[in-house]
PDB file of N, CA and C in Angstrom:
ATOM      1  N   THR A   1      32.618 -38.054 -26.167  1.00  0.00           N
ATOM      2  CA  THR A   1      32.774 -37.258 -24.911  1.00  0.00           C
ATOM      3  C   THR A   1      31.416 -36.446 -24.803  1.00  0.00           C
ATOM      4  N   MET A   2      31.117 -35.844 -23.714  1.00  0.00           N
ATOM      5  CA  MET A   2      29.845 -35.496 -23.321  1.00  0.00           C
ATOM      6  C   MET A   2      29.932 -34.074 -22.542  1.00  0.00           C
ATOM      7  N   TRP A   3      29.084 -33.310 -22.901  1.00  0.00           N
ATOM      8  CA  TRP A   3      29.105 -31.572 -22.725  1.00  0.00           C
ATOM      9  C   TRP A   3      28.241 -31.842 -21.322  1.00  0.00           C
ATOM     10  N   VAL A   4      28.521 -31.004 -20.117  1.00  0.00           N
ATOM     11  CA  VAL A   4      27.640 -30.694 -18.946  1.00  0.00           C
ATOM     12  C   VAL A   4      27.869 -29.453 -18.624  1.00  0.00           C
ATOM     13  N   ASN A   5      26.781 -28.980 -18.552  1.00  0.00           N
ATOM     14  CA  ASN A   5      26.443 -27.597 -18.293  1.00  0.00           C
ATOM     15  C   ASN A   5      27.175 -26.814 -17.303  1.00  0.00           C
ATOM     16  N   GLU A   6      27.496 -25.793 -17.446  1.00  0.00           N
ATOM     17  CA  GLU A   6      29.022 -25.377 -16.552  1.00  0.00           C
ATOM     18  C   GLU A   6      28.309 -25.117 -15.093  1.00  0.00           C
ATOM     19  N   HIS A   7      26.811 -24.743 -15.216  1.00  0.00           N
ATOM     20  CA  HIS A   7      26.267 -24.333 -13.810  1.00  0.00           C
ATOM     21  C   HIS A   7      25.494 -25.547 -13.127  1.00  0.00           C
ATOM     22  N   PHE A   8      26.014 -27.022 -13.591  1.00  0.00           N
ATOM     23  CA  PHE A   8      25.403 -28.128 -13.047  1.00  0.00           C
ATOM     24  C   PHE A   8      25.553 -28.281 -11.682  1.00  0.00           C
ATOM     25  N   TRP A   9      26.842 -27.755 -11.139  1.00  0.00           N
ATOM     26  CA  TRP A   9      26.798 -27.816  -9.644  1.00  0.00           C
ATOM     27  C   TRP A   9      25.981 -26.929  -8.975  1.00  0.00           C
ATOM     28  N   ASP A  10      25.793 -25.677  -9.275  1.00  0.00           N
ATOM     29  CA  ASP A  10      24.970 -24.692  -8.917  1.00  0.00           C
ATOM     30  C   ASP A  10      23.462 -25.006  -8.668  1.00  0.00           C
ATOM     31  N   MET A  11      23.195 -25.770  -9.784  1.00  0.00           N
ATOM     32  CA  MET A  11      21.569 -26.054  -9.845  1.00  0.00           C
ATOM     33  C   MET A  11      21.391 -27.187  -9.000  1.00  0.00           C
ATOM     34  N   ILE A  12      22.464 -28.082  -8.932  1.00  0.00           N
ATOM     35  CA  ILE A  12      21.955 -29.081  -8.021  1.00  0.00           C
ATOM     36  C   ILE A  12      22.279 -29.023  -6.228  1.00  0.00           C
ATOM     37  N   SER A  13      23.104 -27.971  -5.909  1.00  0.00           N
ATOM     38  CA  SER A  13      23.237 -27.614  -4.474  1.00  0.00           C
ATOM     39  C   SER A  13      22.176 -26.739  -4.037  1.00  0.00           C
ATOM     40  N   CYS A  14      21.166 -26.659  -4.929  1.00  0.00           N
ATOM     41  CA  CYS A  14      19.742 -25.950  -4.356  1.00  0.00           C
ATOM     42  C   CYS A  14      18.994 -27.127  -3.850  1.00  0.00           C
ATOM     43  N   LEU A  15      19.142 -28.432  -4.380  1.00  0.00           N
ATOM     44  CA  LEU A  15      18.339 -29.432  -3.820  1.00  0.00           C
ATOM     45  C   LEU A  15      18.427 -30.082  -2.460  1.00  0.00           C
ATOM     46  N   ASP A  16      19.753 -29.645  -1.992  1.00  0.00           N
ATOM     47  CA  ASP A  16      20.330 -30.373  -0.530  1.00  0.00           C
ATOM     48  C   ASP A  16      21.561 -29.614   0.002  1.00  0.00           C
ATOM     49  N   GLU A  17      21.263 -28.636   0.885  1.00  0.00           N
ATOM     50  CA  GLU A  17      22.337 -27.828   1.254  1.00  0.00           C
ATOM     51  C   GLU A  17      23.574 -28.303   1.332  1.00  0.00           C
ATOM     52  N   ARG A  18      23.773 -29.757   1.677  1.00  0.00           N
ATOM     53  CA  ARG A  18      24.928 -30.521   1.802  1.00  0.00           C
ATOM     54  C   ARG A  18      25.735 -30.623   0.527  1.00  0.00           C
ATOM     55  N   LEU A  19      25.085 -30.209  -0.691  1.00  0.00           N
ATOM     56  CA  LEU A  19      25.461 -30.692  -1.882  1.00  0.00           C
ATOM     57  C   LEU A  19      26.422 -28.671  -2.193  1.00  0.00           C
ATOM     58  N   LYS A  20      26.060 -27.900  -1.319  1.00  0.00           N
ATOM     59  CA  LYS A  20      26.997 -26.759  -1.311  1.00  0.00           C
ATOM     60  C   LYS A  20      28.405 -26.986  -1.227  1.00  0.00           C
ATOM     61  N   VAL A  21      28.604 -27.949  -0.453  1.00  0.00           N
ATOM     62  CA  VAL A  21      30.259 -28.501  -0.070  1.00  0.00           C
ATOM     63  C   VAL A  21      30.703 -28.922  -1.375  1.00  0.00           C
ATOM     64  N   LEU A  22      29.889 -29.730  -2.378  1.00  0.00           N
ATOM     65  CA  LEU A  22      30.688 -30.257  -3.363  1.00  0.00           C
ATOM     66  C   LEU A  22      30.445 -29.226  -4.392  1.00  0.00           C
ATOM     67  N   ASP A  23      29.726 -28.217  -4.399  1.00  0.00           N
ATOM     68  CA  ASP A  23      29.666 -26.900  -5.156  1.00  0.00           C
ATOM     69  C   ASP A  23      30.811 -26.158  -5.265  1.00  0.00           C
ATOM     70  N   TYR A  24      31.153 -25.992  -3.682  1.00  0.00           N
ATOM     71  CA  TYR A  24      32.322 -24.920  -3.350  1.00  0.00           C
ATOM     72  C   TYR A  24      33.577 -25.659  -3.958  1.00  0.00           C
ATOM     73  N   LEU A  25      33.889 -26.948  -3.720  1.00  0.00           N
ATOM     74  CA  LEU A  25      34.756 -27.947  -4.232  1.00  0.00           C
ATOM     75  C   LEU A  25      35.278 -27.658  -5.577  1.00  0.00           C
ATOM     76  N   MET A  26      34.032 -27.950  -6.086  1.00  0.00           N
ATOM     77  CA  MET A  26      34.029 -27.693  -7.669  1.00  0.00           C
ATOM     78  C   MET A  26      34.167 -26.313  -8.298  1.00  0.00           C
ATOM     79  N   ASN A  27      33.927 -25.368  -7.879  1.00  0.00           N
ATOM     80  CA  ASN A  27      34.068 -23.813  -7.888  1.00  0.00           C
ATOM     81  C   ASN A  27      35.563 -23.547  -7.525  1.00  0.00           C
ATOM     82  N   HIS A  28      36.368 -24.597  -6.526  1.00  0.00           N
ATOM     83  CA  HIS A  28      37.473 -23.860  -6.085  1.00  0.00           C
ATOM     84  C   HIS A  28      38.489 -24.752  -6.320  1.00  0.00           C
ATOM     85  N   ARG A  29      38.785 -25.658  -7.433  1.00  0.00           N
ATOM     86  CA  ARG A  29      39.841 -26.529  -7.932  1.00  0.00           C
ATOM     87  C   ARG A  29      40.843 -25.839  -8.902  1.00  0.00           C
ATOM     88  N   ALA A  30      41.665 -26.773  -9.242  1.00  0.00           N
ATOM     89  CA  ALA A  30      42.607 -26.413 -10.186  1.00  0.00           C
ATOM     90  C   ALA A  30      43.104 -28.226 -10.546  1.00  0.00           C
ATOM     91  N   GLY A  31      42.561 -28.130 -11.787  1.00  0.00           N
ATOM     92  CA  GLY A  31      42.087 -29.745 -12.334  1.00  0.00           C
ATOM     93  C   GLY A  31      41.572 -30.586 -11.303  1.00  0.00           C
ATOM     94  N   GLN A  32      42.221 -31.699 -11.025  1.00  0.00           N
ATOM     95  CA  GLN A  32      41.593 -32.550  -9.884  1.00  0.00           C
ATOM     96  C   GLN A  32      41.572 -32.146  -8.776  1.00  0.00           C
ATOM     97  N   TYR A  33      42.463 -31.040  -8.610  1.00  0.00           N
ATOM     98  CA  TYR A  33      42.306 -30.594  -6.925  1.00  0.00           C
ATOM     99  C   TYR A  33      41.597 -29.625  -6.389  1.00  0.00           C
ATOM    100  N   ALA A  34      41.092 -30.041  -5.623  1.00  0.00           N
ATOM    101  CA  ALA A  34      40.239 -28.353  -4.931  1.00  0.00           C
ATOM    102  C   ALA A  34      40.911 -28.361  -3.844  1.00  0.00           C
ATOM    103  N   ILE A  35      40.735 -26.776  -3.407  1.00  0.00           N
ATOM    104  CA  ILE A  35      41.363 -26.146  -2.510  1.00  0.00           C
ATOM    105  C   ILE A  35      40.271 -25.609  -1.585  1.00  0.00           C
ATOM    106  N   GLY A  36      40.003 -25.970  -0.402  1.00  0.00           N
ATOM    107  CA  GLY A  36      39.013 -25.023   0.784  1.00  0.00           C
ATOM    108  C   GLY A  36      39.401 -25.536   1.840  1.00  0.00           C
ATOM    109  N   THR A  37      39.551 -24.462   2.576  1.00  0.00           N
ATOM    110  CA  THR A  37      39.456 -24.760   4.156  1.00  0.00           C
ATOM    111  C   THR A  37      38.207 -24.878   4.694  1.00  0.00           C
ATOM    112  N   ILE A  38      38.180 -25.519   5.945  1.00  0.00           N
ATOM    113  CA  ILE A  38      36.910 -25.923   6.324  1.00  0.00           C
ATOM    114  C   ILE A  38      36.325 -24.341   6.776  1.00  0.00           C
ATOM    115  N   LYS A  39      37.021 -23.480   7.237  1.00  0.00           N
ATOM    116  CA  LYS A  39      36.707 -22.111   7.508  1.00  0.00           C
ATOM    117  C   LYS A  39      35.952 -21.499   6.080  1.00  0.00           C
ATOM    118  N   GLY A  40      36.669 -21.510   5.058  1.00  0.00           N
ATOM    119  CA  GLY A  40      36.550 -20.777   3.709  1.00  0.00           C
ATOM    120  C   GLY A  40      35.132 -21.654   3.167  1.00  0.00           C
ATOM    121  N   ILE A  41      35.036 -22.856   3.194  1.00  0.00           N
ATOM    122  CA  ILE A  41      33.598 -23.442   2.867  1.00  0.00           C
ATOM    123  C   ILE A  41      32.527 -22.978   3.707  1.00  0.00           C
ATOM    124  N   THR A  42      32.668 -23.118   5.338  1.00  0.00           N
ATOM    125  CA  THR A  42      31.532 -22.474   5.817  1.00  0.00           C
ATOM    126  C   THR A  42      31.136 -21.098   5.479  1.00  0.00           C
ATOM    127  N   GLU A  43      32.410 -20.083   5.471  1.00  0.00           N
ATOM    128  CA  GLU A  43      31.979 -18.792   5.106  1.00  0.00           C
ATOM    129  C   GLU A  43      31.080 -18.659   3.728  1.00  0.00           C
ATOM    130  N   ASN A  44      31.705 -19.426   2.858  1.00  0.00           N
ATOM    131  CA  ASN A  44      31.089 -19.367   1.618  1.00  0.00           C
ATOM    132  C   ASN A  44      29.461 -20.038   1.414  1.00  0.00           C
ATOM    133  N   THR A  45      29.376 -21.300   2.201  1.00  0.00           N
ATOM    134  CA  THR A  45      28.033 -21.836   2.092  1.00  0.00           C
ATOM    135  C   THR A  45      27.130 -21.429   2.917  1.00  0.00           C
ATOM    136  N   GLY A  46      27.520 -20.836   3.995  1.00  0.00           N
ATOM    137  CA  GLY A  46      26.693 -20.477   5.092  1.00  0.00           C
ATOM    138  C   GLY A  46      26.300 -21.715   6.178  1.00  0.00           C
ATOM    139  N   LEU A  47      26.820 -23.033   5.786  1.00  0.00           N
ATOM    140  CA  LEU A  47      26.881 -23.898   6.753  1.00  0.00           C
ATOM    141  C   LEU A  47      27.986 -23.932   7.933  1.00  0.00           C
ATOM    142  N   SER A  48      27.481 -24.803   8.939  1.00  0.00           N
ATOM    143  CA  SER A  48      28.269 -24.709  10.267  1.00  0.00           C
ATOM    144  C   SER A  48      29.514 -25.544   9.955  1.00  0.00           C
ATOM    145  N   VAL A  49      30.388 -25.006  11.075  1.00  0.00           N
ATOM    146  CA  VAL A  49      31.746 -25.738  10.743  1.00  0.00           C
ATOM    147  C   VAL A  49      31.377 -27.396  11.311  1.00  0.00           C
ATOM    148  N   GLY A  50      30.443 -27.613  12.094  1.00  0.00           N
ATOM    149  CA  GLY A  50      30.101 -29.282  12.267  1.00  0.00           C
ATOM    150  C   GLY A  50      29.553 -29.730  11.377  1.00  0.00           C
ATOM    151  N   ARG A  51      28.746 -28.727  10.302  1.00  0.00           N
ATOM    152  CA  ARG A  51      28.116 -29.962   9.253  1.00  0.00           C
ATOM    153  C   ARG A  51      29.099 -30.054   8.334  1.00  0.00           C
ATOM    154  N   VAL A  52      29.995 -28.975   7.668  1.00  0.00           N
ATOM    155  CA  VAL A  52      30.979 -29.288   6.980  1.00  0.00           C
ATOM    156  C   VAL A  52      32.136 -30.228   7.250  1.00  0.00           C
ATOM    157  N   GLN A  53      32.424 -30.289   8.315  1.00  0.00           N
ATOM    158  CA  GLN A  53      33.317 -31.329   8.871  1.00  0.00           C
ATOM    159  C   GLN A  53      32.712 -32.977   8.464  1.00  0.00           C
ATOM    160  N   LYS A  54      31.386 -33.016   9.468  1.00  0.00           N
ATOM    161  CA  LYS A  54      30.419 -34.018   8.929  1.00  0.00           C
ATOM    162  C   LYS A  54      30.402 -34.668   7.279  1.00  0.00           C
ATOM    163  N   PHE A  55      30.176 -33.784   6.707  1.00  0.00           N
ATOM    164  CA  PHE A  55      29.766 -34.201   5.157  1.00  0.00           C
ATOM    165  C   PHE A  55      31.297 -34.344   4.556  1.00  0.00           C
ATOM    166  N   LEU A  56      32.300 -33.610   4.932  1.00  0.00           N
ATOM    167  CA  LEU A  56      33.616 -34.047   4.131  1.00  0.00           C
ATOM    168  C   LEU A  56      34.123 -35.250   4.444  1.00  0.00           C
ATOM    169  N   LYS A  57      33.930 -35.587   5.568  1.00  0.00           N
ATOM    170  CA  LYS A  57      34.622 -36.796   6.364  1.00  0.00           C
ATOM    171  C   LYS A  57      33.586 -38.146   5.862  1.00  0.00           C
ATOM    172  N   ALA A  58      32.298 -37.616   5.468  1.00  0.00           N
ATOM    173  CA  ALA A  58      31.191 -38.816   4.823  1.00  0.00           C
ATOM    174  C   ALA A  58      31.633 -39.172   3.497  1.00  0.00           C
ATOM    175  N   LEU A  59      31.838 -38.082   2.710  1.00  0.00           N
ATOM    176  CA  LEU A  59      32.665 -38.013   1.248  1.00  0.00           C
ATOM    177  C   LEU A  59      33.955 -38.889   1.198  1.00  0.00           C
ATOM    178  N   GLU A  60      34.895 -38.347   2.337  1.00  0.00           N
ATOM    179  CA  GLU A  60      36.128 -39.413   2.424  1.00  0.00           C
ATOM    180  C   GLU A  60      35.787 -40.799   2.570  1.00  0.00           C
ATOM    181  N   GLU A  61      34.769 -41.009   3.333  1.00  0.00           N
ATOM    182  CA  GLU A  61      34.374 -42.527   3.973  1.00  0.00           C
ATOM    183  C   GLU A  61      33.956 -43.143   2.633  1.00  0.00           C
ATOM    184  N   LYS A  62      33.282 -42.501   1.872  1.00  0.00           N
ATOM    185  CA  LYS A  62      32.506 -43.209   0.573  1.00  0.00           C
ATOM    186  C   LYS A  62      33.509 -42.949  -0.511  1.00  0.00           C
ATOM    187  N   ASN A  63      34.812 -42.648  -0.222  1.00  0.00           N
ATOM    188  CA  ASN A  63      35.776 -42.593  -1.585  1.00  0.00           C
ATOM    189  C   ASN A  63      35.140 -41.818  -2.638  1.00  0.00           C
ATOM    190  N   ILE A  64      34.711 -40.799  -2.345  1.00  0.00           N
ATOM    191  CA  ILE A  64      33.992 -39.672  -3.377  1.00  0.00           C
ATOM    192  C   ILE A  64      35.137 -38.613  -3.529  1.00  0.00           C
ATOM    193  N   ILE A  65      35.719 -38.168  -2.263  1.00  0.00           N
ATOM    194  CA  ILE A  65      36.919 -37.482  -2.579  1.00  0.00           C
ATOM    195  C   ILE A  65      38.014 -38.026  -1.523  1.00  0.00           C
ATOM    196  N   GLN A  66      39.114 -37.253  -1.763  1.00  0.00           N
ATOM    197  CA  GLN A  66      40.458 -38.038  -1.115  1.00  0.00           C
ATOM    198  C   GLN A  66      40.919 -36.559  -0.222  1.00  0.00           C
ATOM    199  N   ARG A  67      41.400 -36.653   0.972  1.00  0.00           N
ATOM    200  CA  ARG A  67      42.072 -35.563   1.433  1.00  0.00           C
ATOM    201  C   ARG A  67      43.316 -35.818   0.983  1.00  0.00           C
ATOM    202  N   LYS A  68      44.205 -34.788   0.179  1.00  0.00           N
ATOM    203  CA  LYS A  68      45.355 -34.686  -0.145  1.00  0.00           C
ATOM    204  C   LYS A  68      46.288 -34.200   0.740  1.00  0.00           C
ATOM    205  N   GLY A  69      45.884 -33.284   1.707  1.00  0.00           N
ATOM    206  CA  GLY A  69      46.646 -32.390   2.648  1.00  0.00           C
ATOM    207  C   GLY A  69      45.740 -31.149   3.142  1.00  0.00           C
ATOM    208  N   ASN A  70      46.137 -30.590   4.279  1.00  0.00           N
ATOM    209  CA  ASN A  70      45.338 -29.777   4.823  1.00  0.00           C
ATOM    210  C   ASN A  70      44.585 -28.465   3.774  1.00  0.00           C
ATOM    211  N   GLY A  71      43.218 -29.032   3.783  1.00  0.00           N
ATOM    212  CA  GLY A  71      42.798 -28.038   2.640  1.00  0.00           C
ATOM    213  C   GLY A  71      42.750 -28.410   1.314  1.00  0.00           C
ATOM    214  N   VAL A  72      43.258 -29.313   1.062  1.00  0.00           N
ATOM    215  CA  VAL A  72      43.514 -30.016  -0.166  1.00  0.00           C
ATOM    216  C   VAL A  72      42.861 -31.441  -0.585  1.00  0.00           C
ATOM    217  N   TYR A  73      41.898 -31.408  -1.447  1.00  0.00           N
ATOM    218  CA  TYR A  73      41.167 -32.605  -1.591  1.00  0.00           C
ATOM    219  C   TYR A  73      41.153 -32.830  -3.204  1.00  0.00           C
ATOM    220  N   ILE A  74      41.173 -34.275  -3.471  1.00  0.00           N
ATOM    221  CA  ILE A  74      41.330 -34.718  -4.935  1.00  0.00           C
ATOM    222  C   ILE A  74      40.011 -35.156  -5.132  1.00  0.00           C
ATOM    223  N   LEU A  75      39.102 -34.642  -6.482  1.00  0.00           N
ATOM    224  CA  LEU A  75      38.321 -34.860  -6.956  1.00  0.00           C
ATOM    225  C   LEU A  75      38.349 -36.059  -8.066  1.00  0.00           C
ATOM    226  N   PRO A  76      37.458 -37.260  -7.641  1.00  0.00           N
ATOM    227  CA  PRO A  76      37.506 -38.148  -9.080  1.00  0.00           C
ATOM    228  C   PRO A  76      37.116 -37.553 -10.407  1.00  0.00           C
ATOM    229  N   LYS A  77      37.838 -38.410 -11.305  1.00  0.00           N
ATOM    230  CA  LYS A  77      37.688 -37.489 -12.635  1.00  0.00           C
ATOM    231  C   LYS A  77      36.375 -37.770 -13.050  1.00  0.00           C
ATOM    232  N   ALA A  78      35.513 -38.694 -12.522  1.00  0.00           N
ATOM    233  CA  ALA A  78      33.892 -38.804 -12.789  1.00  0.00           C
ATOM    234  C   ALA A  78      33.120 -37.656 -12.479  1.00  0.00           C
ATOM    235  N   MET A  79      33.713 -36.682 -11.414  1.00  0.00           N
ATOM    236  CA  MET A  79      32.916 -35.466 -10.845  1.00  0.00           C
ATOM    237  C   MET A  79      33.791 -34.200 -11.619  1.00  0.00           C
ATOM    238  N   LEU A  80      34.440 -34.211 -12.426  1.00  0.00           N
ATOM    239  CA  LEU A  80      35.056 -33.164 -13.164  1.00  0.00           C
ATOM    240  C   LEU A  80      33.817 -32.787 -14.727  1.00  0.00           C
ATOM    241  N   PRO A  81      33.892 -31.748 -14.655  1.00  0.00           N
ATOM    242  CA  PRO A  81      32.960 -31.474 -15.931  1.00  0.00           C
ATOM    243  C   PRO A  81      33.916 -31.850 -17.377  1.00  0.00           C
ATOM    244  N   ILE A  82      32.885 -32.523 -18.416  1.00  0.00           N
ATOM    245  CA  ILE A  82      34.008 -32.930 -19.342  1.00  0.00           C
ATOM    246  C   ILE A  82      33.264 -31.771 -20.458  1.00  0.00           C
ATOM    247  N   THR A  83      33.755 -31.145 -21.071  1.00  0.00           N
ATOM    248  CA  THR A  83      33.667 -30.293 -22.229  1.00  0.00           C
ATOM    249  C   THR A  83      33.921 -30.353 -23.518  1.00  0.00           C
ATOM    250  N   GLU A  84      33.332 -30.692 -24.608  1.00  0.00           N
ATOM    251  CA  GLU A  84      34.091 -30.863 -25.953  1.00  0.00           C
ATOM    252  C   GLU A  84      34.578 -29.547 -26.372  1.00  0.00           C
ATOM    253  N   ARG A  85      35.502 -29.425 -26.719  1.00  0.00           N
ATOM    254  CA  ARG A  85      36.452 -28.299 -27.602  1.00  0.00           C
ATOM    255  C   ARG A  85      36.992 -28.613 -29.025  1.00  0.00           C
TER     256      ARG A  85
END
């Protein structure tokens, strides 16, 4: 088991504004499911609707996330923080 800093996604979202979308998904999840409408993501990240849509589509095409339903995404287990308890 390995420990990942709980602020990991906050830190890397500063590197590239597109990573703000991943940060949003990581902070709005229930287990492996991330909940977030495009409107919610744009309001929280400050990115345009078009940019959010484009980035979500790219994440889906690369099999980084899977769309489960409207505003529901499945995150791969590799993206979920692992903490030792």
